[in-house]
Coordinates of C-alpha atoms in Angstrom, one line a residue:
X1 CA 122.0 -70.0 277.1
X2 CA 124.3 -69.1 274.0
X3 CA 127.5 -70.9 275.1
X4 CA 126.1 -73.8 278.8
X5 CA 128.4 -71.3 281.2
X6 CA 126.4 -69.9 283.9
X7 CA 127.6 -66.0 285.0
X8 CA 129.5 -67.3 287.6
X9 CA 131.7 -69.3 286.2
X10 CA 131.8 -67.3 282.7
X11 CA 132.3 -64.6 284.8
X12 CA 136.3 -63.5 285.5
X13 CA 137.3 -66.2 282.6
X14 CA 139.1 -65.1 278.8
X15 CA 137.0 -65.6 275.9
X16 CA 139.5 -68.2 275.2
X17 CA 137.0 -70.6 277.6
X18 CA 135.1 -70.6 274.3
X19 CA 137.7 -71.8 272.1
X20 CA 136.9 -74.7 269.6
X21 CA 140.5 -74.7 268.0
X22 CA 138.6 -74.3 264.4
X23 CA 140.6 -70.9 264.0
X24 CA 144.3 -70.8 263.5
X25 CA 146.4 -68.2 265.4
X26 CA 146.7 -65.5 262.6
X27 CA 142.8 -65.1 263.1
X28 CA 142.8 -64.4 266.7
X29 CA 145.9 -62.1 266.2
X30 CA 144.1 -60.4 263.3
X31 CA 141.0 -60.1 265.6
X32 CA 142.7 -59.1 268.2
X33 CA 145.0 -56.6 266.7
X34 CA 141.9 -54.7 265.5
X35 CA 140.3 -54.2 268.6
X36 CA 142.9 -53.4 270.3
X37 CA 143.7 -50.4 267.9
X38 CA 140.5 -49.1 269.1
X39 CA 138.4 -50.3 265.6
X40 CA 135.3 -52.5 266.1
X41 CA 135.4 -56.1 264.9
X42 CA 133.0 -58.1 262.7
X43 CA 133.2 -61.7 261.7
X44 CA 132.1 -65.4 262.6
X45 CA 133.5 -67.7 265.0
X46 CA 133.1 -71.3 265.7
X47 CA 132.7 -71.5 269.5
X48 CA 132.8 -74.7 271.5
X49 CA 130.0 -74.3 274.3
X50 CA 130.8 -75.6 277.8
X51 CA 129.7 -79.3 277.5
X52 CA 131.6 -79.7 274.0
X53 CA 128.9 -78.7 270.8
X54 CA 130.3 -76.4 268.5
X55 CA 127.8 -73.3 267.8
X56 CA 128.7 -70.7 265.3
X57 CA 128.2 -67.0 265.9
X58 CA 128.4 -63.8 264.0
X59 CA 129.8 -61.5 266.5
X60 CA 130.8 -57.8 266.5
X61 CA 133.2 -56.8 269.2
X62 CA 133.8 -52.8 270.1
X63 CA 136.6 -51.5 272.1
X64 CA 135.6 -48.9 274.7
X65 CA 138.0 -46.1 276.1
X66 CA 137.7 -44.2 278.9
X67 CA 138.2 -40.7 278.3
X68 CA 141.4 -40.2 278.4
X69 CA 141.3 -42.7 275.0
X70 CA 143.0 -45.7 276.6
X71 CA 140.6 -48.9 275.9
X72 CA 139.1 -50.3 279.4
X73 CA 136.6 -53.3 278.2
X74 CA 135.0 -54.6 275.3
X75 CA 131.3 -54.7 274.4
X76 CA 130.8 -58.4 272.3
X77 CA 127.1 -58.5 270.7
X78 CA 126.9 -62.0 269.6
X79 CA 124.1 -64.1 267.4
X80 CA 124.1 -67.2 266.9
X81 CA 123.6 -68.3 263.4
X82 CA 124.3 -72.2 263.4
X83 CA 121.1 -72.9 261.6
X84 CA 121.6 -70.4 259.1
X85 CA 125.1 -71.6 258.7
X86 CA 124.5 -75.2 258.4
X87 CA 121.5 -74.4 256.0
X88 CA 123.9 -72.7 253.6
X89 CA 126.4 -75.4 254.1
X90 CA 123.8 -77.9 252.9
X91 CA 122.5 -75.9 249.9
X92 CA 126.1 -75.5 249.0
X93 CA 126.0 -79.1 249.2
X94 CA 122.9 -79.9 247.2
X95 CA 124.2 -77.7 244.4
X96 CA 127.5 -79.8 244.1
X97 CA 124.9 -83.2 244.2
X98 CA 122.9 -81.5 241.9
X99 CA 125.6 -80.4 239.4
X100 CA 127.8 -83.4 239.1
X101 CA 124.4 -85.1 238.2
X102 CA 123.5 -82.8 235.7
X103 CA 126.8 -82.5 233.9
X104 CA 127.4 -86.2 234.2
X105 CA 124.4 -87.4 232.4
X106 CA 124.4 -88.1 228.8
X107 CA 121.4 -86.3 228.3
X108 CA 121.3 -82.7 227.0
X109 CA 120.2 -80.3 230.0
X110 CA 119.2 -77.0 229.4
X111 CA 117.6 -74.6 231.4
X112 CA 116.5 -71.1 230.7
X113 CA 114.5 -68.5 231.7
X114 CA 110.6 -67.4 230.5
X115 CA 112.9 -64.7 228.1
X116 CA 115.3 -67.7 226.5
X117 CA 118.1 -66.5 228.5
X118 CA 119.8 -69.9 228.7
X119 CA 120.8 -70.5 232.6
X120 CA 122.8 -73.9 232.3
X121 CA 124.1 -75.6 229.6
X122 CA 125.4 -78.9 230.5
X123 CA 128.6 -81.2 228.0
X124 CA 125.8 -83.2 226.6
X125 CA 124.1 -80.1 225.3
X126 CA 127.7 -78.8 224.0
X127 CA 128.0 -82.2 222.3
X128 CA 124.4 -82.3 220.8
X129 CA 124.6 -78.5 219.5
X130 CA 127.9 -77.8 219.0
X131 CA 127.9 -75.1 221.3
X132 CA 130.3 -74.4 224.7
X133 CA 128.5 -73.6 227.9
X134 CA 130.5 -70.2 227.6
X135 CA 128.9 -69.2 224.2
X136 CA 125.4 -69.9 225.6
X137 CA 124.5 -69.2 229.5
X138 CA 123.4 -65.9 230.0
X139 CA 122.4 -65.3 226.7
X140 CA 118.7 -65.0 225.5
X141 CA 119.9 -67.0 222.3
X142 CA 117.6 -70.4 223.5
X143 CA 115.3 -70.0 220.6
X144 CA 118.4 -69.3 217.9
X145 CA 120.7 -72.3 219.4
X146 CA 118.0 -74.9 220.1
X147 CA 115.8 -75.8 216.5
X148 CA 111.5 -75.6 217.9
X149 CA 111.2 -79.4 218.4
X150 CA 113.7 -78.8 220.9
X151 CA 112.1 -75.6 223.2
X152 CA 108.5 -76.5 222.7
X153 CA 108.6 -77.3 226.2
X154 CA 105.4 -75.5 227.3
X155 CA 103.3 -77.5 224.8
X156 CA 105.1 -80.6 224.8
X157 CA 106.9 -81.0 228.2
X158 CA 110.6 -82.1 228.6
X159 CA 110.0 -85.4 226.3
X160 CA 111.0 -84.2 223.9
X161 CA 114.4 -83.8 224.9
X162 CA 114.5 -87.5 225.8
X163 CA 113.2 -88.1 222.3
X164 CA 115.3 -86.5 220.3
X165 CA 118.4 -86.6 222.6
X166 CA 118.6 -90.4 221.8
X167 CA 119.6 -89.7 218.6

C-alpha cells in the first residue's frame, strides 16, 4: 500500500526501486555504512512510490546476523509520515508569513504572556520604547518597559496600541 509495488514485483528488487533522487550519495553511504557495521539505522527518507508520488517515511532499519555474527538480511520498519511532514512544513511556513508581517509593520507589536514575560518584540516597538528585542523577550519586565496606557489590554483591548502608536 506504502510504496504501489505489489509483493511480486517488490519482491527480489534493491531498495533502490524506491529511490526519489532527493538524497545525495553521502546519505545512502552513511546509511549504508551503519547497517552494515551491524548498528541499527534511524532516519527519514523521501521515497518515490511506483507510479511517481513522493511519500516520506521515518524508517528504522536493523541488521540481522546469523549466529556465527555475519549479517544475513535486514528487518526495515517503516511509517509513513507525509502528513505529519507536510504539516510541519506549512507551520514552518506560516511562521515565516506571519513574522515578516509582524516585523514589517510600522505598528508596535508586543506580545507577552498572563506573567508579563514579553514573547515578541517587534522594530516598531524597539523604535517606540527604545528598547532592542534582545533586552526584552523572555523577560517578565512588560509592566516596567511599557507605561499602563500601553498594557491595559484586558480592560481596553489592543486599541490602544493603535491609538497611541500613531504618535
Amino acid at each position: 500500500r506504502l510504496t504501489g509495488y505489489t509483493a511480486d514485483e517488490a519482491v527480489g528488487q534493491t531498495p533502490g526501486i524506491l529511490k526519489s533522487g532527493r538524497h545525495d550519495r553521502t546519505f545512502y553511504e552513511h546509511l549504508w555504512n551503519t547497517v552494515l557495521s551491524g548498528d541499527v539505522w534511524r532516519g527519514k527518507l523521501i521515497n518515490r512510490r511506483k507510479y511517481g508520488s513522493l511519500y516520506t517515511e521515518e524508517q528504522t532499519i536493523t541488521p540481522v546476523a546469523d549466529r556465527n555474527g555475519r549479517l544475513t538480511h535486514f528487518v526495515a520498519i517503516k511509517q509513513d509520515i507525509t502528513e505529519q511532514h507536510e504539516m510541519a512544513q506549512a507551520l514552518v511556513e506560516s511562521e515565516v508569513r506571519h513574522r515578516t508581517i509582524m516585523e514589517s509593520t510600522n505598528d508596535a507589536i508586543i506580545t507577552a504572556d498572563s506573567d508579563g514575560t514579553i514573547l515578541f518584540w517587534n522594530r516598531a516597538a524597539e523604535t517606540m520604547f527604545g528598547y532592542t528585542a534582545e533586552e526584552t523577550v523572555g523577560k517578565k519586565t512588560l509592566y516596567a518597559l511599557v507605561p499602563p496606557d500601553y498594557h491595559d489590554a484586558k480592560r481596553r483591548g489592543m486599541e490602544v496600541f493603535a491609538k497611541t502608536g500613531q504618535g
